Amino acid sequence: MPSVDDPRPLGPDSLTWKYFGDWRGLLLSLWAGSMQNMHPQLGAGVEEHSRFFDERWQRLFRSLYPIGGVVYDGPRAAETARQVRGYHDAIKGVDRHGRHYHALNPETYFWAHSTFMMLSVLLSEYSGEPFDERQKEQVYAEGVQWYRLYGMSMRPVPPDWGSFQRYWDHMCAEALEVNKATRDVLDISGIGKPPLLRRLPDPLWRLARIPIARGFVWLTVGLYPPVVREKLGYTWSSRDERTLRVLGRLLALAWRLVPFELRYHPRARAGWRRERGLARPEAPLVETPARNLPPAEHRGDPKHYSPSV
């Protein structure tokens, strides 16, 4: 593996650029959050330090900017990665079982990153264009290159896709656990309106969120590895699987009608624009709008991404 002292940012020739900033990835956000929280140390950190459940939509949408920036910020990606790493410095403690945890434990940090790498694999799998083994090798190598920007220890990082598959299977079967943070993140029955529906009258939203919440959980269950699904007590039929794949293909067909730039999150879109010569290389990085910022009393907390806007 290349040295951690010489990290290189990813570019537009990577599969990660094609998939990671795609808006369809939001459909996998509940999957990623719950898979991350099932890690004992990560779940403990969320339970004891996170305000995620007080502002779910705002936290989700603002997090897309710095996390996406580590992929799409080009020469500035390493600086963005250091900022993201810094948000985790103070997240540490002892969980209710007496186990010490720290968000910057290399094994914990890499587990969270591994779920981000798997987003591209899952998005390709269920959009009708599954990666072949060569592409999986490529996207994994890109994920390692991306991870290297954080300056973390590379000790827990498997050397190749095959080794990563064994690592993933071991984590799902042996290391992940059902905990409060996981159950809480999966409970979206009372979730507030997303930003796009903020003008929808509250009574209509209370009706609409019932099928929306059930649909998101159903999708998430379908994406889980079977062993994780079993741990959480969910079932999944062959009919469910066929339905999920048909819906994925229909979405992929519809997505082709969406203009290229509109398929991507603003931070990813800005990266594509710079690479295509449609924006200056030194143009300011796109930051989250004010509506996504944490409450004013928490904006000085170093755990929060809170740019001046």
CSV table of N, CA and C in Angstrom, one decimal, residues 118-223:
chain,number,residue,atom,x,y,z
A,118,MET,N,-19.2,0.7,0.8
A,118,MET,CA,-20.2,-0.3,0.4
A,118,MET,C,-21.4,0.4,-0.3
A,119,LEU,N,-21.6,1.7,0.0
A,119,LEU,CA,-22.7,2.4,-0.6
A,119,LEU,C,-22.6,2.3,-2.1
A,120,SER,N,-21.4,2.5,-2.7
A,120,SER,CA,-21.3,2.5,-4.1
A,120,SER,C,-21.6,1.1,-4.7
A,121,VAL,N,-21.1,0.1,-3.9
A,121,VAL,CA,-21.4,-1.3,-4.4
A,121,VAL,C,-22.9,-1.6,-4.4
A,122,LEU,N,-23.6,-1.2,-3.3
A,122,LEU,CA,-25.0,-1.5,-3.2
A,122,LEU,C,-25.8,-0.7,-4.2
A,123,LEU,N,-25.4,0.6,-4.4
A,123,LEU,CA,-26.1,1.4,-5.4
A,123,LEU,C,-26.0,0.8,-6.8
A,124,SER,N,-24.8,0.3,-7.2
A,124,SER,CA,-24.6,-0.3,-8.5
A,124,SER,C,-25.4,-1.6,-8.5
A,125,GLU,N,-25.4,-2.3,-7.5
A,125,GLU,CA,-26.1,-3.7,-7.4
A,125,GLU,C,-27.6,-3.5,-7.7
A,126,TYR,N,-28.2,-2.5,-7.1
A,126,TYR,CA,-29.6,-2.4,-7.1
A,126,TYR,C,-30.1,-1.4,-8.1
A,127,SER,N,-29.2,-0.8,-8.9
A,127,SER,CA,-29.6,0.1,-10.0
A,127,SER,C,-29.6,-0.6,-11.3
A,128,GLY,N,-29.4,-1.9,-11.3
A,128,GLY,CA,-29.4,-2.6,-12.6
A,128,GLY,C,-28.0,-2.7,-13.3
A,129,GLU,N,-27.0,-2.1,-12.7
A,129,GLU,CA,-25.6,-2.1,-13.3
A,129,GLU,C,-24.6,-2.7,-12.3
A,130,PRO,N,-24.8,-3.9,-11.8
A,130,PRO,CA,-23.9,-4.4,-10.8
A,130,PRO,C,-22.4,-4.4,-11.2
A,131,PHE,N,-21.6,-4.1,-10.2
A,131,PHE,CA,-20.1,-4.2,-10.5
A,131,PHE,C,-19.7,-5.6,-10.7
A,132,ASP,N,-18.8,-5.8,-11.6
A,132,ASP,CA,-18.2,-7.1,-11.7
A,132,ASP,C,-17.0,-7.1,-10.7
A,133,GLU,N,-16.3,-8.3,-10.6
A,133,GLU,CA,-15.3,-8.4,-9.6
A,133,GLU,C,-14.1,-7.4,-9.8
A,134,ARG,N,-13.8,-7.1,-11.1
A,134,ARG,CA,-12.8,-6.1,-11.4
A,134,ARG,C,-13.2,-4.7,-10.9
A,135,GLN,N,-14.4,-4.4,-11.1
A,135,GLN,CA,-14.9,-3.1,-10.6
A,135,GLN,C,-15.0,-3.0,-9.1
A,136,LYS,N,-15.3,-4.1,-8.4
A,136,LYS,CA,-15.3,-4.2,-7.0
A,136,LYS,C,-13.9,-4.0,-6.4
A,137,GLU,N,-12.9,-4.6,-7.1
A,137,GLU,CA,-11.5,-4.4,-6.7
A,137,GLU,C,-11.2,-3.0,-6.8
A,138,GLN,N,-11.6,-2.3,-8.0
A,138,GLN,CA,-11.3,-0.9,-8.2
A,138,GLN,C,-11.9,0.0,-7.1
A,139,VAL,N,-13.2,-0.2,-6.9
A,139,VAL,CA,-13.9,0.7,-5.9
A,139,VAL,C,-13.3,0.5,-4.5
A,140,TYR,N,-12.9,-0.7,-4.2
A,140,TYR,CA,-12.3,-0.9,-2.9
A,140,TYR,C,-10.9,-0.2,-2.8
A,141,ALA,N,-10.1,-0.4,-3.8
A,141,ALA,CA,-8.8,0.3,-3.9
A,141,ALA,C,-9.0,1.8,-3.8
A,142,GLU,N,-10.0,2.4,-4.4
A,142,GLU,CA,-10.3,3.8,-4.3
A,142,GLU,C,-10.7,4.1,-2.9
A,143,GLY,N,-11.5,3.2,-2.3
A,143,GLY,CA,-11.9,3.5,-0.9
A,143,GLY,C,-10.7,3.5,0.1
A,144,VAL,N,-9.7,2.7,-0.2
A,144,VAL,CA,-8.5,2.7,0.7
A,144,VAL,C,-7.8,4.0,0.4
A,145,GLN,N,-7.7,4.4,-0.8
A,145,GLN,CA,-7.0,5.7,-1.2
A,145,GLN,C,-7.7,6.9,-0.5
A,146,TRP,N,-9.0,6.9,-0.5
A,146,TRP,CA,-9.8,7.9,0.1
A,146,TRP,C,-9.6,7.9,1.6
A,147,TYR,N,-9.6,6.7,2.2
A,147,TYR,CA,-9.4,6.6,3.7
A,147,TYR,C,-8.0,7.1,4.1
A,148,ARG,N,-7.0,6.9,3.2
A,148,ARG,CA,-5.7,7.3,3.6
A,148,ARG,C,-5.6,8.8,3.8
A,149,LEU,N,-6.5,9.6,3.2
A,149,LEU,CA,-6.5,11.0,3.4
A,149,LEU,C,-6.7,11.5,4.9
A,150,TYR,N,-7.4,10.6,5.6
A,150,TYR,CA,-7.7,10.9,7.0
A,150,TYR,C,-6.5,10.9,7.9
A,151,GLY,N,-5.4,10.2,7.4
A,151,GLY,CA,-4.2,10.1,8.2
A,151,GLY,C,-4.3,9.2,9.4
A,152,MET,N,-5.3,8.3,9.3
A,152,MET,CA,-5.5,7.3,10.4
A,152,MET,C,-4.5,6.1,10.2
A,153,SER,N,-4.4,5.3,11.2
A,153,SER,CA,-3.6,4.1,11.1
A,153,SER,C,-4.2,3.2,10.0
A,154,MET,N,-3.4,2.6,9.2
A,154,MET,CA,-3.9,1.6,8.2
A,154,MET,C,-3.9,0.2,8.7
A,155,ARG,N,-3.7,0.0,10.0
A,155,ARG,CA,-3.6,-1.3,10.6
A,155,ARG,C,-4.9,-2.2,10.3
A,156,PRO,N,-6.1,-1.6,10.5
A,156,PRO,CA,-7.3,-2.5,10.3
A,156,PRO,C,-7.7,-2.6,8.8
A,157,VAL,N,-7.0,-2.0,7.9
A,157,VAL,CA,-7.5,-2.0,6.5
A,157,VAL,C,-7.0,-3.2,5.7
A,158,PRO,N,-8.0,-4.0,5.3
A,158,PRO,CA,-7.6,-5.2,4.5
A,158,PRO,C,-6.9,-4.8,3.2
A,159,PRO,N,-6.0,-5.6,2.6
A,159,PRO,CA,-5.2,-5.2,1.5
A,159,PRO,C,-5.9,-5.2,0.2
A,160,ASP,N,-7.0,-6.0,0.0
A,160,ASP,CA,-7.7,-6.1,-1.3
A,160,ASP,C,-9.1,-6.4,-1.0
A,161,TRP,N,-9.9,-6.5,-2.1
A,161,TRP,CA,-11.3,-6.7,-2.1
A,161,TRP,C,-11.7,-8.0,-1.4
A,162,GLY,N,-10.9,-9.1,-1.8
A,162,GLY,CA,-11.2,-10.4,-1.3
A,162,GLY,C,-11.0,-10.4,0.3
A,163,SER,N,-10.0,-9.8,0.7
A,163,SER,CA,-9.7,-9.7,2.2
A,163,SER,C,-10.8,-8.8,2.8
A,164,PHE,N,-11.2,-7.8,2.1
A,164,PHE,CA,-12.3,-7.0,2.7
A,164,PHE,C,-13.6,-7.7,2.8
A,165,GLN,N,-13.9,-8.6,1.9
A,165,GLN,CA,-15.1,-9.4,2.0
A,165,GLN,C,-15.1,-10.2,3.2
A,166,ARG,N,-13.9,-10.8,3.5
A,166,ARG,CA,-13.8,-11.7,4.7
A,166,ARG,C,-13.9,-10.8,6.0
A,167,TYR,N,-13.3,-9.6,5.9
A,167,TYR,CA,-13.5,-8.7,7.1
A,167,TYR,C,-14.9,-8.3,7.3
A,168,TRP,N,-15.6,-8.0,6.2
A,168,TRP,CA,-17.0,-7.5,6.3
A,168,TRP,C,-17.9,-8.7,6.8
A,169,ASP,N,-17.7,-9.9,6.3
A,169,ASP,CA,-18.5,-11.0,6.8
A,169,ASP,C,-18.2,-11.2,8.3
A,170,HIS,N,-16.9,-11.1,8.7
A,170,HIS,CA,-16.6,-11.3,10.1
A,170,HIS,C,-17.3,-10.3,11.0
A,171,MET,N,-17.2,-9.0,10.6
A,171,MET,CA,-17.8,-7.9,11.4
A,171,MET,C,-19.3,-8.1,11.5
A,172,CYS,N,-20.0,-8.5,10.4
A,172,CYS,CA,-21.4,-8.6,10.4
A,172,CYS,C,-21.8,-9.8,11.3
A,173,ALA,N,-21.1,-10.9,11.3
A,173,ALA,CA,-21.4,-12.1,12.0
A,173,ALA,C,-21.0,-12.1,13.5
A,174,GLU,N,-19.8,-11.5,13.7
A,174,GLU,CA,-19.2,-11.6,15.0
A,174,GLU,C,-19.1,-10.3,15.8
A,175,ALA,N,-18.9,-9.2,15.2
A,175,ALA,CA,-18.6,-8.0,16.0
A,175,ALA,C,-19.9,-7.1,16.2
A,176,LEU,N,-20.7,-7.0,15.2
A,176,LEU,CA,-21.9,-6.1,15.3
A,176,LEU,C,-22.9,-6.6,16.3
A,177,GLU,N,-23.5,-5.6,17.0
A,177,GLU,CA,-24.5,-6.0,18.0
A,177,GLU,C,-25.7,-5.1,17.9
A,178,VAL,N,-26.8,-5.6,18.5
A,178,VAL,CA,-28.0,-4.8,18.5
A,178,VAL,C,-28.0,-4.0,19.8
A,179,ASN,N,-28.1,-2.7,19.6
A,179,ASN,CA,-28.0,-1.7,20.7
A,179,ASN,C,-29.1,-0.6,20.6
A,180,LYS,N,-29.1,0.2,21.6
A,180,LYS,CA,-30.1,1.3,21.6
A,180,LYS,C,-29.9,2.3,20.4
A,181,ALA,N,-28.7,2.6,20.1
A,181,ALA,CA,-28.4,3.5,19.0
A,181,ALA,C,-28.9,3.0,17.7
A,182,THR,N,-28.8,1.7,17.5
A,182,THR,CA,-29.3,1.1,16.2
A,182,THR,C,-30.8,1.1,16.2
A,183,ARG,N,-31.5,0.7,17.3
A,183,ARG,CA,-32.9,0.7,17.3
A,183,ARG,C,-33.5,2.1,17.2
A,184,ASP,N,-32.8,3.1,17.8
A,184,ASP,CA,-33.3,4.5,17.7
A,184,ASP,C,-33.2,5.0,16.3
A,185,VAL,N,-32.1,4.7,15.6
A,185,VAL,CA,-31.9,5.2,14.2
A,185,VAL,C,-32.9,4.6,13.3
A,186,LEU,N,-33.3,3.3,13.5
A,186,LEU,CA,-34.3,2.7,12.7
A,186,LEU,C,-35.7,3.1,13.0
A,187,ASP,N,-35.9,3.7,14.1
A,187,ASP,CA,-37.3,4.2,14.4
A,187,ASP,C,-37.5,5.6,13.8
A,188,ILE,N,-38.1,5.6,12.7
A,188,ILE,CA,-38.4,6.9,12.0
A,188,ILE,C,-39.9,7.1,11.9
A,189,SER,N,-40.6,6.5,12.8
A,189,SER,CA,-42.1,6.6,12.8
A,189,SER,C,-42.6,8.0,13.1
A,190,GLY,N,-41.7,8.8,13.9
A,190,GLY,CA,-42.1,10.1,14.2
A,190,GLY,C,-41.2,11.2,13.6
A,191,ILE,N,-40.5,10.9,12.5
A,191,ILE,CA,-39.6,11.8,11.9
A,191,ILE,C,-40.3,13.0,11.4
A,192,GLY,N,-39.6,14.1,11.4
A,192,GLY,CA,-40.2,15.4,10.9
A,192,GLY,C,-40.1,15.5,9.4
A,193,LYS,N,-40.6,16.5,8.9
A,193,LYS,CA,-40.7,16.7,7.4
A,193,LYS,C,-39.3,16.9,6.9
A,194,PRO,N,-39.0,16.3,5.8
A,194,PRO,CA,-37.7,16.6,5.1
A,194,PRO,C,-37.7,18.0,4.5
A,195,PRO,N,-36.6,18.6,4.2
A,195,PRO,CA,-36.5,20.0,3.7
A,195,PRO,C,-37.4,20.2,2.4
A,196,LEU,N,-37.4,19.2,1.5
A,196,LEU,CA,-38.2,19.4,0.3
A,196,LEU,C,-39.7,19.5,0.5
A,197,LEU,N,-40.2,19.0,1.7
A,197,LEU,CA,-41.6,19.0,2.0
A,197,LEU,C,-41.9,20.0,3.1
A,198,ARG,N,-41.1,20.9,3.4
A,198,ARG,CA,-41.3,21.8,4.6
A,198,ARG,C,-42.6,22.6,4.5
A,199,ARG,N,-43.1,22.8,3.2
A,199,ARG,CA,-44.3,23.6,3.1
A,199,ARG,C,-45.6,22.7,3.2
A,200,LEU,N,-45.4,21.4,3.3
A,200,LEU,CA,-46.5,20.5,3.4
A,200,LEU,C,-47.2,20.7,4.7
A,201,PRO,N,-48.5,20.9,4.8
A,201,PRO,CA,-49.2,21.0,6.1
A,201,PRO,C,-48.9,19.8,7.0
A,202,ASP,N,-48.7,20.1,8.3
A,202,ASP,CA,-48.4,19.1,9.2
A,202,ASP,C,-49.3,17.9,9.2
A,203,PRO,N,-50.6,18.1,9.2
A,203,PRO,CA,-51.5,16.9,9.1
A,203,PRO,C,-51.3,16.0,7.9
A,204,LEU,N,-51.0,16.6,6.8
A,204,LEU,CA,-50.7,15.8,5.6
A,204,LEU,C,-49.4,15.0,5.8
A,205,TRP,N,-48.4,15.6,6.4
A,205,TRP,CA,-47.2,14.9,6.6
A,205,TRP,C,-47.3,13.8,7.6
A,206,ARG,N,-48.1,13.9,8.6
A,206,ARG,CA,-48.4,12.8,9.6
A,206,ARG,C,-49.0,11.6,8.9
A,207,LEU,N,-49.8,11.9,7.8
A,207,LEU,CA,-50.3,10.8,7.1
A,207,LEU,C,-49.3,10.2,6.1
A,208,ALA,N,-48.6,11.1,5.4
A,208,ALA,CA,-47.6,10.6,4.4
A,208,ALA,C,-46.4,9.9,5.0
A,209,ARG,N,-46.0,10.3,6.2
A,209,ARG,CA,-44.8,9.6,6.7
A,209,ARG,C,-45.0,8.2,7.1
A,210,ILE,N,-46.2,7.7,7.3
A,210,ILE,CA,-46.5,6.3,7.6
A,210,ILE,C,-46.0,5.4,6.5
A,211,PRO,N,-46.4,5.6,5.3
A,211,PRO,CA,-45.9,4.7,4.2
A,211,PRO,C,-44.4,5.0,3.9
A,212,ILE,N,-44.1,6.3,4.0
A,212,ILE,CA,-42.7,6.6,3.7
A,212,ILE,C,-41.7,6.0,4.7
A,213,ALA,N,-42.0,6.0,6.0
A,213,ALA,CA,-41.2,5.4,7.0
A,213,ALA,C,-41.1,3.9,6.8
A,214,ARG,N,-42.3,3.3,6.6
A,214,ARG,CA,-42.3,1.8,6.4
A,214,ARG,C,-41.5,1.5,5.1
A,215,GLY,N,-41.6,2.3,4.1
A,215,GLY,CA,-40.8,2.0,2.9
A,215,GLY,C,-39.3,2.1,3.1
A,216,PHE,N,-38.9,3.1,3.8
A,216,PHE,CA,-37.5,3.2,4.1
A,216,PHE,C,-36.9,2.1,4.9
A,217,VAL,N,-37.7,1.7,5.9
A,217,VAL,CA,-37.2,0.5,6.7
A,217,VAL,C,-37.2,-0.7,5.9
A,218,TRP,N,-38.2,-0.9,5.1
A,218,TRP,CA,-38.3,-2.1,4.2
A,218,TRP,C,-37.1,-2.1,3.3
A,219,LEU,N,-36.7,-1.0,2.7
A,219,LEU,CA,-35.6,-0.9,1.8
A,219,LEU,C,-34.3,-1.3,2.6
A,220,THR,N,-34.2,-0.7,3.8
A,220,THR,CA,-33.0,-0.9,4.6
A,220,THR,C,-32.8,-2.4,4.9
A,221,VAL,N,-33.9,-3.0,5.3
A,221,VAL,CA,-33.9,-4.4,5.7
A,221,VAL,C,-33.4,-5.3,4.5
A,222,GLY,N,-33.9,-4.9,3.3
A,222,GLY,CA,-33.5,-5.6,2.1
A,222,GLY,C,-32.0,-5.5,1.7
A,223,LEU,N,-31.4,-4.4,2.2
A,223,LEU,CA,-30.0,-4.2,1.9
A,223,LEU,C,-29.1,-4.8,2.9
